[in-house]
Coordinates of C-alpha atoms in Angstrom, one line a residue:
M1 CA -1.5 123.0 -105.4
P2 CA 1.7 121.5 -106.8
K3 CA 2.4 122.4 -110.4
K4 CA 1.2 119.6 -112.8
A5 CA 4.0 118.4 -115.0
K6 CA 3.0 118.0 -118.6
P7 CA 3.2 114.4 -119.8
T8 CA 5.1 113.8 -123.0
E9 CA 5.9 110.8 -125.2
R10 CA 6.2 107.4 -123.4
G11 CA 5.5 108.7 -120.0
K12 CA 8.4 111.2 -119.6
A13 CA 7.5 114.5 -118.2
E14 CA 8.8 118.0 -118.0
E15 CA 9.9 119.2 -114.5
S16 CA 9.6 115.7 -113.0
V17 CA 11.9 113.2 -111.4
P18 CA 12.2 110.3 -113.8
C19 CA 11.1 107.0 -112.4
K20 CA 12.7 103.6 -112.9
Q21 CA 11.7 102.6 -116.4
V22 CA 12.2 99.4 -118.4
K23 CA 11.2 99.4 -122.0
V24 CA 10.5 96.1 -123.7
E25 CA 10.8 95.9 -127.5
V26 CA 8.4 93.9 -129.6
S27 CA 9.6 90.3 -129.9
G28 CA 8.8 87.7 -132.5
R29 CA 7.1 85.4 -129.9
L30 CA 3.7 85.8 -128.3
S31 CA 4.2 87.8 -125.0
V32 CA 1.7 86.4 -122.5
L33 CA 1.9 85.4 -118.8
N34 CA 3.4 82.1 -117.8
F35 CA 1.0 80.1 -115.7
D36 CA 3.2 77.0 -115.2
S37 CA 3.7 77.8 -111.5
P38 CA 3.1 80.8 -109.1
S39 CA 6.8 81.8 -109.4
S40 CA 6.7 81.7 -113.2
L41 CA 3.5 83.7 -113.3
F42 CA 5.1 86.5 -111.1
E43 CA 8.3 86.4 -113.1
S44 CA 6.4 86.9 -116.4
L45 CA 4.2 89.6 -114.8
I46 CA 7.2 91.8 -114.0
S47 CA 9.4 90.8 -117.0
P48 CA 12.0 91.8 -118.0
V49 CA 12.9 92.9 -114.4
K50 CA 14.4 89.9 -112.5
V51 CA 12.5 88.7 -109.4
E52 CA 15.7 89.0 -107.3
T53 CA 16.1 92.6 -108.5
F54 CA 12.5 93.4 -107.8
F55 CA 12.6 92.3 -104.1
K56 CA 16.1 93.7 -103.5
E57 CA 15.5 97.2 -104.9
F58 CA 11.7 97.9 -105.2
W59 CA 9.5 95.7 -102.9
E60 CA 8.3 97.9 -100.0
Q61 CA 10.9 100.5 -101.0
K62 CA 10.1 102.4 -104.1
P63 CA 7.9 102.4 -107.3
L64 CA 8.7 100.5 -110.4
L65 CA 7.4 101.5 -113.9
I66 CA 7.7 98.9 -116.7
Q67 CA 6.7 100.3 -120.1
R68 CA 6.4 97.7 -122.8
D69 CA 6.2 98.2 -126.6
D70 CA 4.6 94.8 -127.1
P71 CA 1.2 94.7 -129.1
S72 CA 0.5 91.1 -128.1
L73 CA 0.8 91.9 -124.4
A74 CA -1.3 95.0 -124.8
T75 CA -4.0 93.0 -126.5
Y76 CA -3.9 90.4 -123.7
Y77 CA -4.2 93.1 -121.1
Q78 CA -7.1 94.6 -122.9
S79 CA -8.9 91.2 -122.8
L80 CA -8.8 91.2 -118.9
F81 CA -11.5 93.9 -118.6
R82 CA -13.1 96.4 -121.1
L83 CA -15.6 99.2 -120.7
S84 CA -17.8 97.1 -123.0
D85 CA -17.8 94.3 -120.5
L86 CA -20.0 96.3 -118.1
K87 CA -23.2 95.7 -120.2
S88 CA -23.0 91.9 -119.8
L89 CA -21.9 92.2 -116.1
C90 CA -24.9 94.4 -115.3
N91 CA -27.1 91.7 -116.9
Q92 CA -25.8 89.3 -114.3
G93 CA -26.8 91.5 -111.4
V94 CA -24.5 94.2 -110.2
Y95 CA -25.3 96.5 -107.3
Y96 CA -24.1 99.9 -106.2
G97 CA -21.7 99.9 -103.3
R98 CA -21.2 96.2 -103.3
D99 CA -20.0 95.7 -106.9
V100 CA -19.6 99.1 -108.4
N101 CA -19.0 102.7 -107.3
V102 CA -19.4 105.8 -109.4
C103 CA -17.2 108.6 -108.3
R104 CA -15.3 111.7 -109.3
S105 CA -12.5 113.8 -107.7
I106 CA -13.5 117.5 -107.6
S107 CA -11.2 120.0 -105.9
G108 CA -9.3 117.3 -104.1
K109 CA -12.4 115.6 -102.7
K110 CA -14.1 112.4 -103.7
K111 CA -17.7 112.8 -104.8
V112 CA -19.7 109.5 -104.8
L113 CA -22.5 109.4 -107.4
N114 CA -24.0 106.0 -106.6
K115 CA -27.7 105.3 -107.0
D116 CA -29.6 102.8 -104.8
G117 CA -29.9 99.1 -105.6
K118 CA -29.1 97.4 -108.9
A119 CA -26.8 99.1 -111.4
H120 CA -28.0 99.4 -115.0
F121 CA -25.6 99.8 -117.8
L122 CA -27.4 102.8 -119.4
Q123 CA -27.3 104.7 -116.2
L124 CA -23.6 103.9 -115.6
R125 CA -22.9 105.0 -119.2
R126 CA -24.9 108.2 -118.7
D127 CA -22.9 109.1 -115.6
F128 CA -19.7 108.2 -117.3
D129 CA -20.4 110.3 -120.4
Q130 CA -22.3 113.3 -118.9
K131 CA -20.9 113.6 -115.4
R132 CA -17.3 112.5 -116.4
A133 CA -17.5 110.0 -113.5
T134 CA -15.1 107.1 -112.9
I135 CA -16.7 103.6 -112.7
Q136 CA -14.9 101.5 -110.1
F137 CA -15.7 97.8 -110.3
H138 CA -15.0 95.8 -107.2
Q139 CA -13.2 92.4 -107.3
P140 CA -13.7 91.6 -111.0
Q141 CA -12.0 88.2 -110.5
R142 CA -15.5 87.1 -109.3
F143 CA -16.7 87.4 -112.9
K144 CA -13.6 87.4 -115.2
D145 CA -11.9 84.1 -115.5
E146 CA -8.5 85.3 -116.5
L147 CA -8.3 87.6 -113.5
W148 CA -9.3 84.7 -111.3
R149 CA -6.5 82.7 -112.9
I150 CA -3.9 85.5 -112.3
Q151 CA -4.9 86.3 -108.7
E152 CA -5.2 82.7 -107.6
K153 CA -1.6 82.1 -108.7
L154 CA -0.5 85.3 -107.0
E155 CA -2.1 84.3 -103.7
C156 CA -0.1 81.1 -103.9
Y157 CA 3.0 83.1 -104.6
F158 CA 2.6 85.8 -101.9
G159 CA 0.9 83.6 -99.3
S160 CA -1.5 86.6 -98.8
L161 CA -4.9 87.6 -100.1
V162 CA -4.8 89.3 -103.6
G163 CA -7.7 91.6 -104.5
S164 CA -8.4 93.8 -107.5
N165 CA -10.4 96.8 -108.6
V166 CA -11.0 98.1 -112.1
Y167 CA -11.1 101.8 -112.7
I168 CA -12.7 103.2 -115.9
T169 CA -12.2 106.9 -116.3
P170 CA -13.4 109.2 -119.1
A171 CA -11.1 111.7 -120.9
G172 CA -10.3 114.8 -118.9
S173 CA -11.4 113.4 -115.6
Q174 CA -10.0 112.0 -112.3
G175 CA -11.8 109.4 -110.1
L176 CA -10.0 109.7 -106.8
P177 CA -8.2 112.5 -104.9
P178 CA -4.5 112.0 -103.9
H179 CA -4.3 109.2 -101.3
Y180 CA -2.3 106.3 -100.1
D181 CA -3.3 102.7 -99.5
D182 CA -2.4 100.0 -97.0
V183 CA -1.6 97.4 -99.7
E184 CA 1.2 96.6 -102.2
V185 CA -0.1 97.7 -105.6
F186 CA 0.4 96.4 -109.1
I187 CA -1.3 98.5 -111.8
L188 CA -2.0 96.9 -115.2
Q189 CA -3.0 99.4 -117.9
L190 CA -5.8 97.8 -120.0
E191 CA -7.3 100.5 -122.3
G192 CA -6.3 104.0 -123.2
E193 CA -3.8 106.1 -121.3
K194 CA -3.6 107.3 -117.7
H195 CA -1.5 110.1 -116.4
W196 CA 0.0 109.2 -113.0
R197 CA 1.7 111.2 -110.4
L198 CA 3.4 109.7 -107.3
Y199 CA 4.6 111.4 -104.2
S200 CA 6.9 110.6 -101.3
P201 CA 5.1 108.8 -98.5
T202 CA 4.1 110.7 -95.4
V203 CA 3.6 107.3 -93.7
P204 CA 6.0 104.6 -95.1
L205 CA 4.4 101.2 -95.3
A206 CA 1.1 102.6 -94.1
H207 CA -1.2 100.3 -92.2
E208 CA -4.4 102.2 -93.3
Y209 CA -5.9 104.1 -96.2
S210 CA -5.9 107.9 -96.1
V211 CA -6.6 110.8 -98.4
E212 CA -3.9 113.5 -98.4
P213 CA -4.6 117.2 -98.9
E214 CA -2.7 118.5 -102.0
D215 CA -1.0 121.2 -99.9
R216 CA 0.8 118.4 -97.9
I217 CA 2.0 116.1 -100.6
G218 CA 4.6 118.4 -102.3
T219 CA 5.8 117.9 -105.8
P220 CA 5.6 114.6 -107.7
T221 CA 8.6 112.2 -107.5
H222 CA 7.3 110.4 -110.5
D223 CA 5.2 111.7 -113.4
F224 CA 4.3 109.5 -116.5
L225 CA 1.7 108.1 -118.8
L226 CA 0.7 104.4 -118.6
K227 CA -0.3 102.7 -121.9
P228 CA -1.9 99.3 -122.6
G229 CA 0.6 96.6 -121.6
D230 CA 2.4 98.8 -119.1
L231 CA 2.8 97.8 -115.4
L232 CA 3.3 100.0 -112.4
Y233 CA 4.2 98.9 -108.9
F234 CA 4.4 101.0 -105.8
P235 CA 4.6 100.1 -102.0
R236 CA 1.8 100.7 -99.5
G237 CA 1.9 104.3 -98.3
T238 CA 2.9 105.7 -101.7
I239 CA 0.8 108.8 -102.3
H240 CA -0.7 108.8 -105.8
Q241 CA -3.3 110.3 -108.1
A242 CA -4.2 109.6 -111.7
E243 CA -6.3 111.1 -114.4
T244 CA -7.2 110.4 -118.0
P245 CA -5.7 113.1 -120.2
A246 CA -8.2 115.4 -122.1
G247 CA -8.7 114.7 -125.8
L248 CA -8.0 111.0 -125.5
A249 CA -10.1 107.9 -125.3
H250 CA -11.2 106.6 -121.9
S251 CA -8.7 104.8 -119.6
T252 CA -9.2 101.4 -118.0
H253 CA -6.8 99.9 -115.5
V254 CA -6.9 97.2 -113.0
T255 CA -5.3 97.5 -109.5
I256 CA -4.1 94.2 -108.2
S257 CA -3.3 94.5 -104.5
T258 CA -1.8 92.3 -101.7
Y259 CA -0.1 92.2 -98.3
Q260 CA -2.8 94.0 -96.4
N261 CA -2.3 93.4 -92.6
N262 CA 0.5 91.0 -93.4
S263 CA 3.3 92.6 -91.4
W264 CA 5.5 91.4 -88.6
G265 CA 3.4 93.5 -86.2
D266 CA 0.3 91.7 -87.4
F267 CA 2.0 88.3 -86.9
L268 CA 3.1 89.2 -83.4
L269 CA -0.4 90.2 -82.5
D270 CA -1.7 86.9 -83.9
S271 CA 0.8 84.6 -82.3
I272 CA 1.8 86.1 -79.0
S273 CA -1.4 85.2 -77.1
G274 CA -0.9 81.5 -77.9
L275 CA 2.7 81.7 -76.8
V276 CA 1.7 83.4 -73.5
F277 CA -1.0 80.8 -72.9
D278 CA 1.5 77.9 -73.4
T279 CA 4.3 79.5 -71.3
A280 CA 2.0 80.3 -68.4
K281 CA 1.2 76.6 -68.1
E282 CA 4.9 76.0 -67.2
D283 CA 5.9 79.3 -65.6
V284 CA 4.3 80.1 -62.3
A285 CA 5.5 83.7 -62.4
L286 CA 3.2 84.4 -65.3
R287 CA 0.3 83.0 -63.3
A288 CA 1.0 85.2 -60.3
G289 CA -1.5 88.0 -59.7
M290 CA -0.9 91.7 -60.5
P291 CA -0.4 94.3 -57.8
L292 CA -3.6 95.5 -56.0
R293 CA -5.6 98.2 -57.8
M294 CA -3.2 98.2 -60.7
L295 CA -6.0 98.5 -63.3
M296 CA -7.3 101.5 -61.4
Q297 CA -4.2 103.6 -61.8
A298 CA -3.7 106.2 -64.5
E299 CA -0.2 105.1 -65.3
T300 CA 1.5 101.7 -65.2
P301 CA 3.9 101.6 -62.2
A302 CA 7.6 101.5 -63.0
L303 CA 8.0 98.1 -61.2
A304 CA 5.1 96.7 -63.2
T305 CA 6.7 97.9 -66.4
K306 CA 10.0 96.2 -65.4
Q307 CA 8.1 93.0 -64.6
L308 CA 6.4 93.1 -68.0
S309 CA 9.8 93.6 -69.7
D310 CA 11.1 90.6 -68.0
F311 CA 8.2 88.5 -69.1
L312 CA 8.7 89.6 -72.7
R313 CA 12.3 88.5 -72.5
T314 CA 11.2 85.1 -71.1
L315 CA 8.7 84.8 -74.0
A316 CA 11.4 85.7 -76.5
D317 CA 13.6 82.9 -75.1
Q318 CA 10.7 80.5 -75.3
L319 CA 10.0 81.4 -78.9
E320 CA 13.6 81.1 -80.0
G321 CA 13.8 77.5 -78.9
R322 CA 10.3 76.5 -79.9
K323 CA 9.8 73.7 -82.4
E324 CA 6.1 73.2 -82.1
L325 CA 3.6 74.9 -84.5
L326 CA 2.4 78.3 -83.3
P327 CA -1.4 78.8 -83.3
S328 CA -2.3 81.3 -86.0
D329 CA -5.6 82.9 -86.8
M330 CA -3.9 84.7 -89.7
K331 CA -3.4 81.3 -91.4
K332 CA -7.1 80.4 -91.0
D333 CA -8.3 83.8 -92.1
F334 CA -6.1 83.7 -95.2
I335 CA -7.2 80.3 -96.3
M336 CA -10.9 80.9 -95.5
H337 CA -11.1 84.0 -97.7
R338 CA -8.7 83.2 -100.6
L339 CA -9.7 82.0 -104.1
P340 CA -10.2 78.4 -104.8
P341 CA -7.8 76.7 -107.3
Y342 CA -8.4 77.9 -110.9
H343 CA -10.2 75.5 -113.2
M344 CA -12.3 75.8 -116.2
G345 CA -16.0 76.3 -115.6
N346 CA -17.9 78.9 -113.6
G347 CA -16.0 78.3 -110.3
T348 CA -18.9 76.6 -108.5
E349 CA -18.0 73.0 -109.2
M350 CA -16.5 71.1 -106.3
L351 CA -13.4 68.9 -106.6
E352 CA -13.8 65.2 -106.1
P353 CA -11.3 62.7 -104.7
G354 CA -9.4 60.4 -107.0
E355 CA -10.8 57.0 -108.0
K356 CA -8.1 55.0 -106.0
L357 CA -8.6 54.9 -102.3
P358 CA -5.5 55.0 -100.1
R359 CA -4.7 51.8 -98.2
L360 CA -1.9 50.8 -95.8
D361 CA 0.2 49.6 -98.7
S362 CA -0.4 52.8 -100.8
I363 CA 2.0 55.6 -101.5
V364 CA 0.4 59.1 -101.2
R365 CA 1.5 62.6 -102.1
L366 CA 0.1 66.0 -101.0
Q367 CA -1.7 68.0 -103.7
F368 CA -2.9 71.6 -103.8
K369 CA -0.2 72.4 -101.2
D370 CA -0.5 76.1 -101.9
H371 CA -4.1 76.0 -100.9
I372 CA -3.7 74.3 -97.5
V373 CA -2.4 75.5 -94.1
L374 CA -1.5 73.5 -91.1
T375 CA -1.8 75.0 -87.6
V376 CA -2.7 74.1 -84.0
G377 CA -5.3 75.4 -81.7
P378 CA -7.6 74.5 -78.8
D379 CA -10.2 71.8 -79.3
E380 CA -13.3 73.7 -80.3
N381 CA -15.5 70.8 -79.2
D382 CA -13.9 70.6 -75.7
S383 CA -15.8 72.6 -73.0
D384 CA -13.1 71.9 -70.4
E385 CA -11.3 75.1 -69.4
A386 CA -7.9 73.3 -69.8
Q387 CA -8.6 72.7 -73.4
R388 CA -6.3 70.2 -75.1
K389 CA -4.6 71.2 -78.4
M390 CA -5.6 69.8 -81.8
V391 CA -3.9 70.0 -85.2
Y392 CA -6.1 71.8 -87.7
I393 CA -5.9 71.6 -91.5
Y394 CA -7.7 74.3 -93.4
H395 CA -8.0 74.4 -97.2
S396 CA -9.6 76.6 -99.9
L397 CA -10.6 73.9 -102.3
K398 CA -14.3 74.5 -101.5
N399 CA -14.2 78.3 -101.3
L400 CA -16.5 80.2 -103.5
R401 CA -15.0 82.5 -106.1
Q402 CA -18.1 84.6 -106.1
T403 CA -17.5 85.8 -102.5
H404 CA -13.8 86.4 -102.8
M405 CA -12.6 89.6 -101.0
M406 CA -16.1 90.8 -100.3
G407 CA -15.4 91.3 -96.6
T408 CA -18.3 91.3 -94.2
Q409 CA -20.9 91.4 -97.0
V410 CA -20.9 87.6 -97.2
E411 CA -20.6 84.8 -94.7
T412 CA -17.7 82.4 -95.1
E413 CA -16.8 79.1 -93.4
A414 CA -13.6 77.3 -92.8
Y415 CA -13.2 74.0 -94.6
G416 CA -10.8 71.3 -93.3
L417 CA -10.1 68.6 -90.8
R418 CA -8.8 68.3 -87.2
F419 CA -6.6 65.6 -85.6
P420 CA -5.1 64.9 -82.2
L421 CA -1.8 66.6 -81.6
S422 CA -0.1 63.2 -81.8
H423 CA -0.7 63.3 -85.6
V424 CA 1.4 66.3 -86.2
D425 CA 4.6 64.5 -87.1
A426 CA 2.8 62.3 -89.6
L427 CA 1.1 65.3 -91.1
K428 CA 4.5 67.0 -91.4
Q429 CA 5.8 64.0 -93.4
I430 CA 3.0 64.4 -95.9
W431 CA 3.5 68.2 -95.9
S432 CA 7.1 67.7 -97.1
G433 CA 5.6 67.2 -100.6
S434 CA 7.4 64.0 -101.2
A435 CA 5.6 60.7 -101.9
V436 CA 5.1 58.9 -98.6
P437 CA 4.2 55.2 -98.0
V438 CA 1.1 55.2 -95.7
K439 CA 2.7 52.4 -93.6
D440 CA 5.7 54.7 -92.9
L441 CA 3.6 57.5 -91.3
K442 CA 4.7 58.3 -87.8
L443 CA 1.7 57.0 -86.0
H444 CA 1.3 54.2 -83.4
T445 CA -1.1 51.9 -85.2
D446 CA -1.8 50.8 -88.8
E447 CA -5.4 51.8 -88.3
E448 CA -4.4 55.4 -87.4
K449 CA -2.2 55.6 -90.5
E450 CA -4.9 54.3 -92.9
N451 CA -7.6 56.5 -91.3
L452 CA -5.4 59.6 -91.6
A453 CA -4.7 58.9 -95.3
L454 CA -8.4 58.3 -96.0
S455 CA -9.5 61.5 -94.3
L456 CA -7.0 63.6 -96.3
W457 CA -8.0 61.8 -99.5
T458 CA -11.7 62.4 -98.9
E459 CA -11.0 66.2 -98.8
C460 CA -8.9 65.9 -102.0
L461 CA -5.8 66.9 -100.2
I462 CA -3.7 63.8 -101.2
Q463 CA -3.6 61.6 -104.2
V464 CA -2.5 57.9 -104.5
V465 CA 0.6 57.6 -106.7

């Protein structure tokens, strides 16, 4: 096992490589997050580090530790989730496995201490106190309004799903063994202190989760304490482990994660099939049959490999000059599973259209743009093998906050509209974000223009200005 460096005041450690640190002194103004826009929220989250600096020096490259001496921010962080919140949450109906895990790292291995069925606060507290177990609460934004507010804005900012988990660990204990994740991670320290050790990745920008044996990870590259109000970022693939120091109060932190399966490789896998389908309609070479018995051979013949390489070059040329929208299941998946827009209430109320209906002489403007995607795809209602393409608009305005990031445990459906491909230019006009007169939409008839505006208005996607 690597030698554990002893944490000292404000996260410095003996025999450790110092990590990038930014200390924020107490200011006279209230230090809270700025929710004016997605970009202002992220800017305030990583303050005082500049956004340009973050993406140039840290994003997908190396960890960033921001330590803040700001009582008002520490108080705000503590309000996001506390150990004491578990009692009321259990009263709402919390279940082992689905909503909460109870676990502890022993000799480099994760031991799960879950019971069956519904979780009760007294049992959770007993395992926490007596078995020194960590309580992991899944996707607390389903229950905690302020986390919903933060994560909804971050999903708008990143254009990717943003999940979270809360970890509550008693003193002198560790919940998880050394491991790396397949997500970009932002840690907010909420209560108490946590001793973190980070290690060089064995798989940079990892595409899957993995536990790493201690004899493989070497010595820590970073070793520090997180305190309430502090923030830690590290890229996917960064090996890490954390424990609550003995003799201190329990530690609570929330892990906010994003960019899972959001790489160039994922996008190529998503878009290449549609590009091949379209190109094959025009290029007879792509429709020609493969050599006899090719699928029965152990290895792909050299001539076949050469042919495939030529096809890929053709596809690359097609893609470079392409102006049409690419079909994208990634777009649909993102918008189906993301959070609805944040609003006061319990998150189950549905938005309603404005009072003023759009007419031919109206001027309209897109709203909730960050919650809408525009894509193309085959007509799902057309049984003909040569399916025609349609324009699809998917939105998250009717998504349920209570099912966010719960994976296959819940059923979800896509909300939106579909239009003929001839409507794509008119839709792009509206998607520009500028106010557009309905009569100026690029459609052939006034009836089409008015019907398009009315359809979007009914789904709360545009407003009459």
